[in-house]
PDB file of C-alpha atoms in Angstrom:
ATOM      1  CA  UNK G   1      -4.682  11.471  11.733  1.00 73.00           C
ATOM      2  CA  UNK G   2      -4.272   7.680  11.480  1.00 76.00           C
ATOM      3  CA  UNK G   3      -2.684   6.326   8.305  1.00 78.00           C
ATOM      4  CA  UNK G   4      -5.856   4.399   7.397  1.00 82.00           C
ATOM      5  CA  UNK G   5      -8.200   7.260   8.361  1.00 86.00           C
ATOM      6  CA  UNK G   6     -10.441   9.514   6.329  1.00 90.00           C
ATOM      7  CA  UNK G   7     -12.983  12.229   7.029  1.00 87.00           C
ATOM      8  CA  UNK G   8     -16.646  11.576   6.235  1.00 88.00           C
ATOM      9  CA  UNK G   9     -18.345  14.958   5.731  1.00 89.00           C
ATOM     10  CA  UNK G  10     -22.093  15.560   5.849  1.00 89.00           C
ATOM     11  CA  UNK G  11     -23.687  18.841   4.788  1.00 89.00           C
ATOM     12  CA  UNK G  12     -27.065  20.219   5.862  1.00 88.00           C
ATOM     13  CA  UNK G  13     -29.888  20.221   3.283  1.00 88.00           C
ATOM     14  CA  UNK G  14     -30.100  23.315   1.071  1.00 84.00           C
ATOM     15  CA  UNK G  15     -26.334  23.848   0.856  1.00 86.00           C
ATOM     16  CA  UNK G  16     -24.851  24.597  -2.569  1.00 86.00           C
ATOM     17  CA  UNK G  17     -23.875  21.407  -4.429  1.00 81.00           C
ATOM     18  CA  UNK G  18     -20.619  22.864  -5.750  1.00 86.00           C
ATOM     19  CA  UNK G  19     -18.255  25.509  -4.466  1.00 88.00           C
ATOM     20  CA  UNK G  20     -15.119  27.100  -5.807  1.00 91.00           C
ATOM     21  CA  UNK G  21     -13.452  27.766  -2.484  1.00 92.00           C
ATOM     22  CA  UNK G  22     -13.822  27.253   1.256  1.00 90.00           C
ATOM     23  CA  UNK G  23     -13.047  30.697   2.666  1.00 89.00           C
ATOM     24  CA  UNK G  24     -13.359  29.827   6.371  1.00 92.00           C
ATOM     25  CA  UNK G  25     -13.657  26.671   8.474  1.00 91.00           C
ATOM     26  CA  UNK G  26     -14.487  26.235  12.174  1.00 93.00           C
ATOM     27  CA  UNK G  27     -14.832  22.869  13.817  1.00 90.00           C
ATOM     28  CA  UNK G  28     -15.524  21.542  17.291  1.00 89.00           C
ATOM     29  CA  UNK G  29     -13.100  18.614  17.549  1.00 81.00           C
ATOM     30  CA  UNK G  30     -14.991  16.997  20.415  1.00 80.00           C
ATOM     31  CA  UNK G  31     -18.310  16.732  18.543  1.00 85.00           C
ATOM     32  CA  UNK G  32     -17.247  16.889  14.891  1.00 86.00           C
ATOM     33  CA  UNK G  33     -19.712  19.713  14.102  1.00 92.00           C
ATOM     34  CA  UNK G  34     -18.387  22.313  11.701  1.00 92.00           C
ATOM     35  CA  UNK G  35     -19.362  25.641  10.149  1.00 94.00           C
ATOM     36  CA  UNK G  36     -17.756  26.849   6.936  1.00 93.00           C
ATOM     37  CA  UNK G  37     -18.025  29.721   4.493  1.00 93.00           C
ATOM     38  CA  UNK G  38     -17.948  28.611   0.858  1.00 93.00           C
ATOM     39  CA  UNK G  39     -17.696  30.700  -2.294  1.00 93.00           C
ATOM     40  CA  UNK G  40     -19.972  29.571  -5.140  1.00 90.00           C
ATOM     41  CA  UNK G  41     -19.341  29.837  -8.899  1.00 88.00           C
ATOM     42  CA  UNK G  42     -21.363  33.065  -8.959  1.00 89.00           C
ATOM     43  CA  UNK G  43     -19.066  34.621  -6.321  1.00 89.00           C
ATOM     44  CA  UNK G  44     -21.592  34.493  -3.463  1.00 90.00           C
ATOM     45  CA  UNK G  45     -20.392  33.485  -0.011  1.00 93.00           C
ATOM     46  CA  UNK G  46     -22.669  30.971   1.708  1.00 91.00           C
ATOM     47  CA  UNK G  47     -22.468  29.543   5.222  1.00 93.00           C
ATOM     48  CA  UNK G  48     -22.823  25.784   5.516  1.00 93.00           C
ATOM     49  CA  UNK G  49     -22.672  23.415   8.470  1.00 92.00           C
ATOM     50  CA  UNK G  50     -22.694  19.711   9.181  1.00 92.00           C
ATOM     51  CA  UNK G  51     -20.672  16.890  10.698  1.00 92.00           C
ATOM     52  CA  UNK G  52     -17.097  15.799   9.985  1.00 91.00           C
ATOM     53  CA  UNK G  53     -16.318  12.349  11.344  1.00 89.00           C
ATOM     54  CA  UNK G  54     -12.858  10.826  11.316  1.00 89.00           C
ATOM     55  CA  UNK G  55     -13.371   7.222  10.171  1.00 92.00           C
ATOM     56  CA  UNK G  56     -10.691   4.531  10.343  1.00 92.00           C
ATOM     57  CA  UNK G  57     -10.656   1.157   8.582  1.00 93.00           C
ATOM     58  CA  UNK G  58      -9.733  -1.489  11.169  1.00 94.00           C
ATOM     59  CA  UNK G  59      -9.178  -5.222  10.824  1.00 96.00           C
ATOM     60  CA  UNK G  60     -11.616  -7.470  12.696  1.00 96.00           C
ATOM     61  CA  UNK G  61     -11.869 -11.242  13.058  1.00 97.00           C
ATOM     62  CA  UNK G  62     -14.484 -12.878  10.814  1.00 96.00           C
ATOM     63  CA  UNK G  63     -14.998 -15.631  13.390  1.00 96.00           C
ATOM     64  CA  UNK G  64     -14.474 -16.165  17.100  1.00 96.00           C
ATOM     65  CA  UNK G  65     -10.786 -16.902  17.672  1.00 96.00           C
ATOM     66  CA  UNK G  66      -9.558 -18.817  20.686  1.00 96.00           C
ATOM     67  CA  UNK G  67      -6.211 -18.456  22.507  1.00 94.00           C
ATOM     68  CA  UNK G  68      -3.507 -20.333  20.627  1.00 91.00           C
ATOM     69  CA  UNK G  69      -5.028 -19.769  17.160  1.00 94.00           C
ATOM     70  CA  UNK G  70      -2.716 -18.306  14.506  1.00 94.00           C
ATOM     71  CA  UNK G  71      -4.244 -15.446  12.481  1.00 96.00           C
ATOM     72  CA  UNK G  72      -4.123 -15.602   8.675  1.00 95.00           C
ATOM     73  CA  UNK G  73      -5.720 -13.527   5.896  1.00 94.00           C
ATOM     74  CA  UNK G  74      -8.867 -15.672   5.735  1.00 95.00           C
ATOM     75  CA  UNK G  75      -9.568 -14.861   9.407  1.00 96.00           C
ATOM     76  CA  UNK G  76      -9.671 -11.075   8.902  1.00 96.00           C
ATOM     77  CA  UNK G  77     -12.135  -8.589   7.476  1.00 95.00           C
ATOM     78  CA  UNK G  78     -12.124  -4.784   7.572  1.00 94.00           C
ATOM     79  CA  UNK G  79     -14.790  -2.456   8.944  1.00 94.00           C
ATOM     80  CA  UNK G  80     -14.981   1.333   9.134  1.00 93.00           C
ATOM     81  CA  UNK G  81     -15.415   2.823  12.611  1.00 92.00           C
ATOM     82  CA  UNK G  82     -15.422   6.386  13.929  1.00 89.00           C
ATOM     83  CA  UNK G  83     -12.004   7.110  15.428  1.00 86.00           C
ATOM     84  CA  UNK G  84     -13.692   7.983  18.741  1.00 83.00           C
ATOM     85  CA  UNK G  85     -14.831   4.346  19.058  1.00 86.00           C
ATOM     86  CA  UNK G  86     -11.359   2.920  18.492  1.00 87.00           C
ATOM     87  CA  UNK G  87      -9.175   2.540  21.553  1.00 84.00           C
ATOM     88  CA  UNK G  88      -5.575   3.678  21.676  1.00 86.00           C
ATOM     89  CA  UNK G  89      -4.377   0.071  21.652  1.00 92.00           C
ATOM     90  CA  UNK G  90      -6.497  -1.178  18.729  1.00 92.00           C
ATOM     91  CA  UNK G  91      -4.562  -2.650  15.814  1.00 93.00           C
ATOM     92  CA  UNK G  92      -5.365  -0.607  12.687  1.00 91.00           C
ATOM     93  CA  UNK G  93      -3.125  -2.329  10.122  1.00 92.00           C
ATOM     94  CA  UNK G  94      -4.127  -5.879   9.095  1.00 93.00           C
ATOM     95  CA  UNK G  95      -0.513  -6.794   8.277  1.00 93.00           C
ATOM     96  CA  UNK G  96       0.332  -6.319  11.981  1.00 93.00           C
ATOM     97  CA  UNK G  97      -1.996  -9.242  12.780  1.00 95.00           C
ATOM     98  CA  UNK G  98      -0.977 -11.759  10.123  1.00 95.00           C
ATOM     99  CA  UNK G  99       0.926 -14.689  11.629  1.00 93.00           C
ATOM    100  CA  UNK G 100       0.262 -13.560  15.199  1.00 94.00           C
ATOM    101  CA  UNK G 101      -0.964 -15.949  17.894  1.00 94.00           C
ATOM    102  CA  UNK G 102      -4.171 -15.148  19.781  1.00 95.00           C
ATOM    103  CA  UNK G 103      -3.487 -14.506  23.480  1.00 93.00           C
ATOM    104  CA  UNK G 104      -7.068 -13.877  24.631  1.00 95.00           C
ATOM    105  CA  UNK G 105     -10.461 -14.530  23.023  1.00 96.00           C
ATOM    106  CA  UNK G 106     -11.133 -12.424  19.901  1.00 96.00           C
ATOM    107  CA  UNK G 107     -14.787 -11.712  19.180  1.00 95.00           C
ATOM    108  CA  UNK G 108     -16.120 -11.674  15.639  1.00 95.00           C
ATOM    109  CA  UNK G 109     -16.476  -8.151  14.208  1.00 93.00           C
ATOM    110  CA  UNK G 110     -14.695  -6.316  17.062  1.00 94.00           C
ATOM    111  CA  UNK G 111     -11.355  -4.477  16.806  1.00 94.00           C
ATOM    112  CA  UNK G 112      -8.307  -6.393  18.031  1.00 96.00           C
ATOM    113  CA  UNK G 113      -6.287  -4.893  20.892  1.00 96.00           C
ATOM    114  CA  UNK G 114      -2.480  -5.191  20.767  1.00 94.00           C
ATOM    115  CA  UNK G 115      -2.424  -7.011  24.114  1.00 95.00           C
ATOM    116  CA  UNK G 116      -4.788  -9.700  22.727  1.00 95.00           C
ATOM    117  CA  UNK G 117      -2.192 -11.078  20.288  1.00 95.00           C
ATOM    118  CA  UNK G 118       1.466 -12.062  20.506  1.00 92.00           C
ATOM    119  CA  UNK G 119       4.278 -13.461  18.424  1.00 90.00           C
ATOM    120  CA  UNK G 120       3.748 -17.218  18.043  1.00 92.00           C
ATOM    121  CA  UNK G 121       5.426 -19.447  20.598  1.00 89.00           C
ATOM    122  CA  UNK G 122       8.193 -21.631  19.168  1.00 91.00           C
ATOM    123  CA  UNK G 123       8.896 -23.347  22.496  1.00 93.00           C
ATOM    124  CA  UNK G 124       6.231 -24.407  24.996  1.00 92.00           C
ATOM    125  CA  UNK G 125       6.874 -25.135  28.665  1.00 94.00           C
ATOM    126  CA  UNK G 126       7.528 -28.845  29.173  1.00 94.00           C
ATOM    127  CA  UNK G 127       8.218 -29.571  25.497  1.00 93.00           C
ATOM    128  CA  UNK G 128      11.181 -31.623  24.400  1.00 95.00           C
ATOM    129  CA  UNK G 129      13.611 -29.357  22.545  1.00 95.00           C
ATOM    130  CA  UNK G 130      16.906 -29.649  20.738  1.00 95.00           C
ATOM    131  CA  UNK G 131      19.699 -27.684  22.395  1.00 95.00           C
ATOM    132  CA  UNK G 132      22.185 -26.442  19.785  1.00 95.00           C
ATOM    133  CA  UNK G 133      25.639 -25.026  20.430  1.00 93.00           C
ATOM    134  CA  UNK G 134      27.394 -23.354  17.488  1.00 89.00           C
ATOM    135  CA  UNK G 135      31.002 -22.148  17.521  1.00 87.00           C
ATOM    136  CA  UNK G 136      32.381 -21.615  14.033  1.00 85.00           C
ATOM    137  CA  UNK G 137      32.487 -25.012  12.313  1.00 88.00           C
ATOM    138  CA  UNK G 138      31.702 -26.822  15.577  1.00 91.00           C
ATOM    139  CA  UNK G 139      28.051 -27.738  16.061  1.00 91.00           C
ATOM    140  CA  UNK G 140      26.790 -29.792  19.028  1.00 92.00           C
ATOM    141  CA  UNK G 141      23.242 -30.787  19.888  1.00 93.00           C
ATOM    142  CA  UNK G 142      21.574 -32.397  22.876  1.00 94.00           C
ATOM    143  CA  UNK G 143      18.007 -33.150  23.976  1.00 96.00           C
ATOM    144  CA  UNK G 144      16.426 -30.860  26.531  1.00 96.00           C
ATOM    145  CA  UNK G 145      13.150 -29.896  28.161  1.00 96.00           C
ATOM    146  CA  UNK G 146      11.845 -26.312  28.182  1.00 96.00           C
ATOM    147  CA  UNK G 147      11.110 -24.751  31.575  1.00 96.00           C
ATOM    148  CA  UNK G 148       9.067 -21.882  30.091  1.00 95.00           C
ATOM    149  CA  UNK G 149       7.287 -20.682  26.965  1.00 93.00           C
ATOM    150  CA  UNK G 150       9.314 -18.635  24.476  1.00 93.00           C
ATOM    151  CA  UNK G 151       8.844 -16.680  21.253  1.00 91.00           C
ATOM    152  CA  UNK G 152      11.442 -16.629  18.486  1.00 90.00           C
ATOM    153  CA  UNK G 153      14.475 -14.682  19.757  1.00 90.00           C
ATOM    154  CA  UNK G 154      13.403 -14.814  23.420  1.00 93.00           C
ATOM    155  CA  UNK G 155      15.575 -16.163  26.249  1.00 95.00           C
ATOM    156  CA  UNK G 156      14.376 -19.444  27.739  1.00 95.00           C
ATOM    157  CA  UNK G 157      15.651 -21.745  30.473  1.00 96.00           C
ATOM    158  CA  UNK G 158      15.975 -25.445  29.620  1.00 96.00           C
ATOM    159  CA  UNK G 159      17.170 -28.619  31.300  1.00 96.00           C
ATOM    160  CA  UNK G 160      19.777 -30.604  29.385  1.00 94.00           C
ATOM    161  CA  UNK G 161      18.443 -34.180  29.614  1.00 94.00           C
ATOM    162  CA  UNK G 162      21.918 -35.697  29.219  1.00 93.00           C
ATOM    163  CA  UNK G 163      23.715 -33.758  31.978  1.00 93.00           C
ATOM    164  CA  UNK G 164      20.600 -32.701  33.974  1.00 94.00           C
ATOM    165  CA  UNK G 165      22.041 -29.151  34.030  1.00 94.00           C
ATOM    166  CA  UNK G 166      19.830 -26.074  33.677  1.00 94.00           C
ATOM    167  CA  UNK G 167      21.019 -23.700  30.954  1.00 94.00           C
ATOM    168  CA  UNK G 168      19.692 -20.581  29.278  1.00 94.00           C
ATOM    169  CA  UNK G 169      19.415 -20.174  25.545  1.00 94.00           C
ATOM    170  CA  UNK G 170      17.561 -18.338  22.819  1.00 94.00           C
ATOM    171  CA  UNK G 171      14.543 -19.911  21.113  1.00 94.00           C
ATOM    172  CA  UNK G 172      15.403 -19.842  17.419  1.00 90.00           C
ATOM    173  CA  UNK G 173      12.783 -22.060  15.747  1.00 86.00           C
ATOM    174  CA  UNK G 174      10.121 -24.613  16.576  1.00 86.00           C
ATOM    175  CA  UNK G 175      11.647 -26.813  19.274  1.00 90.00           C
ATOM    176  CA  UNK G 176      15.190 -25.471  18.832  1.00 93.00           C
ATOM    177  CA  UNK G 177      17.097 -23.518  21.472  1.00 94.00           C
ATOM    178  CA  UNK G 178      20.567 -22.135  20.767  1.00 94.00           C
ATOM    179  CA  UNK G 179      23.066 -21.695  23.589  1.00 93.00           C
ATOM    180  CA  UNK G 180      26.394 -19.898  23.653  1.00 85.00           C
ATOM    181  CA  UNK G 181      29.301 -19.589  26.037  1.00 74.00           C
TER     182      UNK G 181
END
């Protein structure tokens, strides 16, 4: 059962309003229909039936979001959907979306798929970047140009604009790439 899930139970009309105990429970997992035996306060056993639906609260965009947008709290709402309507790759925790960058169009009111968002880019292809080399107390920097997009902590190839050499480094912050020996 998903962490943000709950069962919504419906009971057929005429069922007892209160019961002391459920003595038996059968359920068809594919349809959600169930049959149960309940024991009432008077000690009678009654058979009831109905539907049990697993419902999950999922975050959805409150507006259309375009590629490149960064998601914040004001962009998200929560709706309840039957688990059967939620794909395996749908994001179910709103905190997993906060600060993420939209990769492909997000439609208002529809669940967000994990492949539709990504960590924000800190280096864009063609951008001017600062190349930093750190070795103990020694710190050197040089201008460079990124040859690819990169997220924080991702390897990226850059051209050092002073030496015209191509080097690889790790994107560490907006426009900063750190290289090592």
